[in-house]
Amino acid sequence: MRALPLPAISAGLLAAFVGFTSSFSVVLGGLIGVGATQVEAASGLMALSIAMGLCAILLSLRHRMPISVAWSTPGAALLAGAAAPQGGFPTAVGAFLLAALLVILAGTLRPLGRLIAAIPGSIANAMLAGIIFSLCLAPVKAIASEPLPGLAIAATWMLVGRVRRLLAVPAAALVAIAAILATKGGGIDPASLLPRPVLIAPSFDWQSAIGIALPLFLVTMASQNIPGLTVLKVNGYQPPAGPLFTATGLFSLLAVPFGGHAVNLAAITAAICAGEEAGPDPDRRWWAGVVSGVAYVIFGLGAGAVTAFASLSPLLIEAAAGLALIGALTASLQAAMASADERNAAAVTFLTTASGIAFLGISAPFWGLLAGAAMLALVRFGAPAIGSAQPAATPVVRAPETGPIERRPLPGSL
């Protein structure tokens, strides 16, 4: 038996640490945003972490590839900006269930997968930017409300980012936790630190199906599953797309009854596990996927403690979440505005989504997608876009034909 590949093991541990600490605050904010209690949010965080860990272990062992799995960070940001549905958290859980079924269908039915890939990159990225925009304002609000800890979190993010960008958000999250412990640590109930799964019976209504389930499915596929697949291909692997999508949908279904919203292929952490950082031998990097999965399961058992700390100062945790999404915001805006003849449509999508206004009980991202698609159709059928310039010699940079967004993994999309 050959020696254990230490580079792959260390890469797997790093990927899990970065993936969990960089975005757990986004997940908690999203679940609470759609009506979860603190206990239910802790249960959802635990279910997601365990589900994505087991999924990564199974897929990496099955395909002998470093397949990294993560929770849907853009999906959690979507939930954080949405109002709690009329039926409360059980209705949101029903929407999570529908979104997971759609992912499974996308993996098993090729026409549906191709339909998702056909969404224009400008529209998909503008919708994502609109979803996370309000969360990216949280660091500024935290500094205004709690100047010393807010500035400490932001300064840590900037200074560590100058040395190693990958660790900037985890370092800021650790500073946020330290600040909470220093100022409000005495208010923690020891019983809340234990893992407590909570079973939630889903309920359904058509507003949540359109306003939560459909946008959650779209951002999960466009911002995580497809880029995650691309990262593996860039590093020389040829993973079967359909079975991977189906597997993440099935593990999402396992997490949904306990409050989890969605798991999917990872993007940035996939690059850690699949790249040269995981060792010189590509055939042994699958260890990184397995090790990251084991670490995620362990982190999941500590979800109660993480949630208890976060509940003491939600604003500081939101500040760390906002910093985690700044990279994704800038990358999304850049990709959304890359095509000159699609900029107005992208702007309409972004503004409608960022408004956060619900209509007929359906959340803003759906209306943003619809408004942007209508604007783009108007432009493509020959009507000039309102207020758009018409430069004669400016080349049009079109989005890649292979998928709905730019094929680099989005910073902050884990």
Coordinates of C-alpha atoms in Angstrom, one line a residue:
M1 CA 0.0 0.0 0.0
R2 CA 1.4 3.3 -1.0
A3 CA 1.9 6.1 1.5
L4 CA -1.0 8.4 2.1
P5 CA -0.9 11.4 -0.2
L6 CA -0.3 14.1 2.4
P7 CA -0.8 17.0 -0.1
A8 CA -4.2 15.7 -1.0
I9 CA -5.2 15.3 2.6
S10 CA -4.0 18.8 3.5
A11 CA -5.9 20.2 0.5
G12 CA -9.0 18.5 1.5
L13 CA -8.8 19.9 5.1
L14 CA -8.1 23.4 3.7
A15 CA -11.1 23.1 1.3
A16 CA -13.5 22.1 4.1
F17 CA -12.2 24.8 6.5
V18 CA -12.5 27.5 3.8
G19 CA -15.9 26.2 2.6
F20 CA -17.5 26.1 6.1
T21 CA -16.1 29.2 7.7
S22 CA -16.5 31.4 4.6
S23 CA -20.2 30.9 4.2
F24 CA -21.9 29.4 7.2
S25 CA -23.1 32.9 8.1
V26 CA -24.8 33.2 4.7
V27 CA -26.5 29.9 5.2
L28 CA -27.8 30.8 8.7
G29 CA -29.0 34.2 7.4
G30 CA -30.8 32.6 4.5
L31 CA -32.6 30.0 6.6
I32 CA -33.6 32.6 9.3
G33 CA -34.7 34.9 6.5
V34 CA -37.4 32.5 5.3
G35 CA -38.7 31.9 8.8
A36 CA -36.5 29.3 10.5
T37 CA -36.0 29.6 14.3
Q38 CA -32.5 29.4 15.7
V39 CA -32.9 25.7 16.5
E40 CA -34.3 25.0 13.0
A41 CA -31.4 27.0 11.4
A42 CA -28.9 25.0 13.4
S43 CA -30.6 21.8 12.2
G44 CA -30.5 22.9 8.6
L45 CA -26.8 23.9 8.8
M46 CA -26.0 20.5 10.3
A47 CA -28.0 18.6 7.7
L48 CA -26.4 20.5 4.8
S49 CA -22.9 20.0 6.2
I50 CA -23.4 16.2 6.8
A51 CA -25.2 15.8 3.4
M52 CA -22.5 17.5 1.4
G53 CA -19.7 15.6 3.3
L54 CA -21.3 12.2 2.6
C55 CA -22.0 13.2 -1.0
A56 CA -18.3 14.2 -1.5
I57 CA -17.1 11.0 0.0
L58 CA -19.4 8.8 -2.1
L59 CA -18.7 10.6 -5.4
S60 CA -15.0 10.8 -4.9
L61 CA -14.7 7.1 -4.1
R62 CA -17.1 6.1 -6.8
H63 CA -15.5 8.1 -9.6
R64 CA -11.9 8.2 -8.2
M65 CA -11.9 12.0 -8.8
P66 CA -11.5 14.9 -6.3
I67 CA -15.2 15.8 -6.4
S68 CA -16.0 18.6 -3.9
V69 CA -19.5 19.3 -2.7
A70 CA -20.8 22.4 -1.0
W71 CA -24.0 24.0 0.1
S72 CA -25.6 26.5 -2.3
T73 CA -24.1 29.8 -1.1
P74 CA -26.0 31.8 -3.8
G75 CA -29.1 30.0 -2.9
A76 CA -28.7 30.9 0.8
A77 CA -28.1 34.5 -0.3
L78 CA -31.4 34.3 -2.3
L79 CA -33.2 33.2 0.9
A80 CA -31.6 35.9 3.0
G81 CA -33.1 38.5 0.7
A82 CA -36.5 36.9 0.5
A83 CA -39.4 37.5 2.9
A84 CA -40.6 34.6 4.9
P85 CA -43.4 32.8 3.0
Q86 CA -47.0 33.0 4.2
G87 CA -46.9 29.5 5.6
G88 CA -43.6 30.1 7.4
F89 CA -40.6 27.9 7.4
P90 CA -42.5 24.7 6.5
T91 CA -43.5 26.3 3.2
A92 CA -39.9 27.3 2.5
V93 CA -38.9 23.6 3.2
G94 CA -41.6 22.6 0.6
A95 CA -39.9 24.9 -1.9
F96 CA -36.5 23.4 -1.0
L97 CA -38.0 20.0 -1.9
L98 CA -39.2 21.2 -5.3
A99 CA -35.8 22.7 -6.1
A100 CA -34.0 19.4 -5.2
L101 CA -36.4 17.5 -7.5
L102 CA -35.7 20.0 -10.3
V103 CA -31.9 19.4 -9.9
I104 CA -32.5 15.6 -10.1
L105 CA -34.6 16.2 -13.3
A106 CA -31.8 18.3 -14.7
G107 CA -29.4 15.5 -14.2
T108 CA -31.6 12.8 -15.7
L109 CA -33.3 14.7 -18.5
R110 CA -30.8 16.2 -20.9
P111 CA -33.2 18.7 -22.5
L112 CA -33.8 20.4 -19.1
G113 CA -30.0 20.6 -18.5
R114 CA -29.5 22.1 -21.9
L115 CA -32.3 24.6 -21.2
I116 CA -30.6 25.8 -18.1
A117 CA -27.3 26.1 -20.0
A118 CA -29.1 28.2 -22.6
I119 CA -29.9 31.0 -20.1
P120 CA -27.9 34.0 -21.3
G121 CA -24.9 34.6 -19.1
S122 CA -25.7 38.3 -18.7
I123 CA -29.2 37.6 -17.2
A124 CA -28.0 34.7 -14.9
N125 CA -25.2 36.8 -13.5
A126 CA -27.3 39.9 -13.1
M127 CA -29.8 38.0 -11.1
L128 CA -27.1 36.6 -8.9
A129 CA -25.6 40.0 -8.4
G130 CA -29.1 41.4 -7.4
I131 CA -29.6 38.6 -5.0
I132 CA -26.3 39.2 -3.1
F133 CA -26.2 43.0 -3.3
S134 CA -28.0 43.7 -0.1
L135 CA -25.9 41.2 1.8
C136 CA -22.7 42.9 0.6
L137 CA -23.9 46.1 2.4
A138 CA -23.8 44.4 5.8
P139 CA -20.1 45.2 6.5
V140 CA -20.8 48.9 6.1
K141 CA -23.8 48.7 8.4
A142 CA -21.8 46.7 11.0
I143 CA -19.1 49.4 11.0
A144 CA -21.7 52.1 11.5
S145 CA -23.5 50.2 14.3
E146 CA -20.5 48.6 16.1
P147 CA -17.4 50.5 14.9
L148 CA -14.6 48.6 16.7
P149 CA -15.5 45.0 15.9
G150 CA -16.8 46.0 12.5
L151 CA -13.6 47.7 11.6
A152 CA -11.6 44.8 13.0
I153 CA -13.5 42.3 10.8
A154 CA -13.1 44.4 7.7
A155 CA -9.4 45.2 8.4
T156 CA -8.6 41.4 8.9
W157 CA -10.3 40.6 5.6
M158 CA -8.3 43.3 3.7
L159 CA -4.9 42.5 5.4
V160 CA -5.1 38.7 5.2
G161 CA -6.4 39.1 1.6
R162 CA -3.1 40.8 0.7
V163 CA -1.1 37.8 1.9
R164 CA -3.4 35.0 0.8
R165 CA -6.8 35.8 -0.7
L166 CA -8.3 32.3 -0.1
L167 CA -8.0 32.7 3.7
A168 CA -9.3 36.3 3.9
V169 CA -12.9 35.4 4.6
P170 CA -12.2 32.6 7.1
A171 CA -9.9 34.9 9.0
A172 CA -12.6 37.6 9.1
A173 CA -15.1 35.0 10.3
L174 CA -12.8 33.9 13.1
V175 CA -12.4 37.6 14.2
A176 CA -16.2 38.0 14.2
I177 CA -16.5 34.9 16.4
A178 CA -13.8 36.2 18.7
A179 CA -15.5 39.6 19.0
I180 CA -18.8 38.0 19.8
L181 CA -17.2 35.8 22.5
A182 CA -15.3 38.8 24.0
T183 CA -18.4 41.0 24.3
K184 CA -21.4 38.6 24.6
G185 CA -20.1 35.2 25.2
G186 CA -21.8 34.9 28.6
G187 CA -25.2 34.7 27.0
I188 CA -24.8 31.2 25.4
D189 CA -27.0 28.4 26.6
P190 CA -24.8 25.3 27.0
A191 CA -27.8 23.1 25.8
S192 CA -27.8 24.9 22.5
L193 CA -24.3 23.8 21.7
L194 CA -25.3 20.2 21.1
P195 CA -26.4 19.0 17.7
R196 CA -30.2 18.7 17.5
P197 CA -31.8 17.6 14.3
V198 CA -35.3 19.0 13.8
L199 CA -37.7 17.2 11.5
I200 CA -39.9 19.7 9.5
A201 CA -42.9 18.6 7.6
P202 CA -43.0 20.5 4.2
S203 CA -46.0 22.4 3.0
F204 CA -46.6 23.8 -0.5
D205 CA -48.0 26.8 -2.2
W206 CA -47.6 28.1 -5.8
Q207 CA -46.1 31.4 -4.7
S208 CA -43.2 29.7 -3.0
A209 CA -42.8 27.3 -5.9
I210 CA -42.3 30.2 -8.3
G211 CA -40.7 32.7 -6.0
I212 CA -38.3 30.4 -4.0
A213 CA -38.0 27.0 -5.6
L214 CA -37.4 28.1 -9.2
P215 CA -34.8 30.8 -8.4
L216 CA -33.1 28.5 -6.0
F217 CA -32.8 25.8 -8.7
L218 CA -31.5 28.3 -11.2
V219 CA -28.8 29.9 -9.1
T220 CA -27.7 26.5 -7.8
M221 CA -27.3 25.2 -11.3
A222 CA -25.9 28.3 -12.9
S223 CA -23.6 29.5 -10.2
Q224 CA -22.5 26.3 -8.6
N225 CA -23.1 23.0 -10.4
I226 CA -22.1 24.1 -13.9
P227 CA -18.9 26.0 -12.8
G228 CA -18.0 23.1 -10.4
L229 CA -18.2 20.7 -13.3
T230 CA -16.0 23.1 -15.4
V231 CA -13.3 23.3 -12.7
L232 CA -12.9 19.5 -12.8
K233 CA -12.6 19.5 -16.6
V234 CA -10.1 22.3 -16.5
N235 CA -7.9 20.1 -14.2
G236 CA -8.0 17.2 -16.6
Y237 CA -11.0 15.2 -15.3
Q238 CA -14.0 14.1 -17.3
P239 CA -16.8 13.7 -14.8
P240 CA -20.3 12.5 -15.9
A241 CA -22.4 15.6 -15.6
G242 CA -25.8 14.0 -15.3
P243 CA -25.0 11.5 -12.5
L244 CA -23.2 14.2 -10.5
F245 CA -26.1 16.6 -10.7
T246 CA -28.5 13.8 -9.8
A247 CA -26.4 12.8 -6.8
T248 CA -26.3 16.4 -5.4
G249 CA -30.1 16.6 -5.9
L250 CA -30.6 13.3 -4.0
F251 CA -28.5 14.4 -1.1
S252 CA -30.3 17.7 -1.1
L253 CA -33.5 15.7 -0.7
L254 CA -32.0 14.0 2.4
A255 CA -31.1 17.4 3.9
V256 CA -34.5 19.1 3.2
P257 CA -36.6 17.5 5.9
F258 CA -34.1 18.8 8.5
G259 CA -34.2 22.4 7.1
G260 CA -31.4 22.3 4.5
H261 CA -31.9 24.2 1.3
A262 CA -29.6 22.7 -1.3
V263 CA -26.2 21.0 -1.8
N264 CA -24.3 21.1 -5.1
L265 CA -20.9 20.8 -6.7
A266 CA -18.3 23.2 -5.3
A267 CA -16.4 25.7 -7.4
I268 CA -13.5 27.4 -5.5
T269 CA -13.0 24.5 -3.1
A270 CA -13.2 22.2 -6.1
A271 CA -10.1 24.1 -7.5
I272 CA -8.3 23.4 -4.2
C273 CA -9.0 19.7 -4.3
A274 CA -8.5 19.2 -8.0
G275 CA -5.5 21.4 -8.7
E276 CA -1.8 20.9 -8.2
E277 CA -2.1 22.0 -4.5
A278 CA -3.6 18.5 -3.9
G279 CA -0.4 16.8 -5.2
P280 CA 1.5 16.1 -8.4
D281 CA -0.4 12.8 -9.2
P282 CA -3.9 13.6 -10.5
D283 CA -4.9 9.9 -10.0
R284 CA -4.5 10.3 -6.2
R285 CA -6.2 13.7 -5.7
W286 CA -9.5 11.9 -5.1
W287 CA -8.3 11.7 -1.5
A288 CA -8.8 15.4 -1.2
G289 CA -12.5 15.0 -1.9
V290 CA -12.9 12.2 0.6
V291 CA -11.0 14.1 3.3
S292 CA -13.0 17.3 2.8
G293 CA -16.2 15.2 3.0
V294 CA -15.1 13.7 6.4
A295 CA -14.2 17.2 7.7
Y296 CA -17.6 18.6 6.6
V297 CA -19.4 15.8 8.6
I298 CA -17.4 16.7 11.7
F299 CA -18.1 20.5 11.2
G300 CA -21.8 19.6 10.9
L301 CA -21.8 18.1 14.3
G302 CA -20.7 21.5 15.6
A303 CA -23.5 23.4 13.9
G304 CA -25.4 24.0 17.1
A305 CA -22.4 25.8 18.7
V306 CA -21.8 27.9 15.5
T307 CA -25.5 28.9 15.4
A308 CA -25.5 29.8 19.1
F309 CA -22.5 32.2 18.6
A310 CA -24.0 33.7 15.5
S311 CA -27.3 34.4 17.3
L312 CA -25.6 36.6 19.9
S313 CA -24.6 39.3 17.3
P314 CA -26.3 38.7 13.9
L315 CA -25.0 42.0 12.5
L316 CA -21.3 40.9 12.9
I317 CA -22.0 37.5 11.4
E318 CA -23.8 39.3 8.5
A319 CA -20.7 41.5 8.0
A320 CA -18.6 38.4 7.6
A321 CA -21.2 37.0 5.1
G322 CA -21.1 40.2 3.2
L323 CA -17.3 40.1 2.9
A324 CA -17.6 36.5 1.7
L325 CA -19.8 37.6 -1.2
I326 CA -18.0 40.7 -2.4
G327 CA -15.9 38.7 -4.8
A328 CA -19.0 37.0 -6.2
L329 CA -20.7 40.4 -6.6
T330 CA -17.9 41.9 -8.6
A331 CA -17.4 38.8 -10.8
S332 CA -21.2 38.6 -11.4
L333 CA -21.5 42.3 -12.4
Q334 CA -18.5 42.1 -14.7
A335 CA -19.9 39.0 -16.4
A336 CA -23.4 40.6 -16.6
M337 CA -22.1 43.7 -18.4
A338 CA -19.6 42.0 -20.7
S339 CA -21.9 42.0 -23.7
A340 CA -22.7 45.5 -25.0
D341 CA -26.1 44.6 -26.5
E342 CA -27.2 42.8 -23.3
R343 CA -26.3 45.5 -20.8
N344 CA -29.7 47.1 -20.5
A345 CA -31.4 43.7 -20.0
A346 CA -28.8 42.8 -17.4
A347 CA -29.3 46.2 -15.6
V348 CA -33.1 45.6 -15.6
T349 CA -32.6 42.2 -14.1
F350 CA -30.2 43.4 -11.5
L351 CA -32.3 46.4 -10.4
T352 CA -35.5 44.3 -10.2
T353 CA -33.9 41.6 -8.2
A354 CA -32.0 43.9 -5.9
S355 CA -35.2 45.8 -5.1
G356 CA -36.4 42.9 -3.0
I357 CA -40.0 43.7 -3.9
A358 CA -42.4 40.8 -4.0
F359 CA -45.5 40.8 -6.2
L360 CA -48.4 38.4 -6.0
G361 CA -46.4 36.7 -3.2
I362 CA -43.5 35.8 -5.6
S363 CA -40.1 37.1 -4.7
A364 CA -38.0 39.6 -6.7
P365 CA -35.5 37.2 -8.3
F366 CA -38.2 35.6 -10.4
W367 CA -39.5 39.0 -11.6
G368 CA -35.9 40.1 -12.3
L369 CA -35.3 37.1 -14.5
L370 CA -38.6 37.6 -16.3
A371 CA -38.0 41.4 -16.8
G372 CA -34.5 40.9 -18.0
A373 CA -35.6 38.1 -20.4
A374 CA -38.3 40.4 -21.8
M375 CA -35.9 43.2 -22.3
L376 CA -33.3 41.0 -24.0
A377 CA -36.0 39.6 -26.3
L378 CA -37.0 43.1 -27.3
V379 CA -33.4 44.0 -28.1
R380 CA -32.8 40.8 -30.1
F381 CA -35.9 41.3 -32.2
G382 CA -34.6 44.5 -33.5
A383 CA -36.1 47.2 -31.2
P384 CA -33.3 49.5 -29.9
A385 CA -32.8 49.4 -26.2
I386 CA -34.0 52.5 -24.4
G387 CA -31.1 54.8 -23.7
S388 CA -28.5 52.5 -25.2
A389 CA -25.6 53.9 -27.2
Q390 CA -24.9 52.4 -30.6
P391 CA -21.1 52.4 -31.2
A392 CA -20.3 51.4 -34.7
A393 CA -17.0 49.6 -34.2
T394 CA -17.3 48.2 -30.7
P395 CA -16.9 44.4 -30.8
V396 CA -19.6 42.5 -28.9
V397 CA -18.2 40.1 -26.3
R398 CA -20.7 37.3 -25.9
A399 CA -21.2 35.0 -23.0
P400 CA -19.8 31.5 -23.5
E401 CA -22.1 29.1 -25.3
T402 CA -21.4 26.2 -23.0
G403 CA -23.3 27.6 -20.0
P404 CA -25.1 30.4 -18.4
I405 CA -22.3 32.1 -16.7
E406 CA -18.6 32.9 -17.1
R407 CA -16.7 29.7 -16.7
R408 CA -14.3 30.9 -14.0
P409 CA -15.4 29.9 -10.6
L410 CA -17.0 32.9 -8.9
P411 CA -15.1 34.2 -5.9
G412 CA -17.1 33.4 -2.8
S413 CA -19.1 30.6 -4.6
L414 CA -17.8 27.6 -2.7

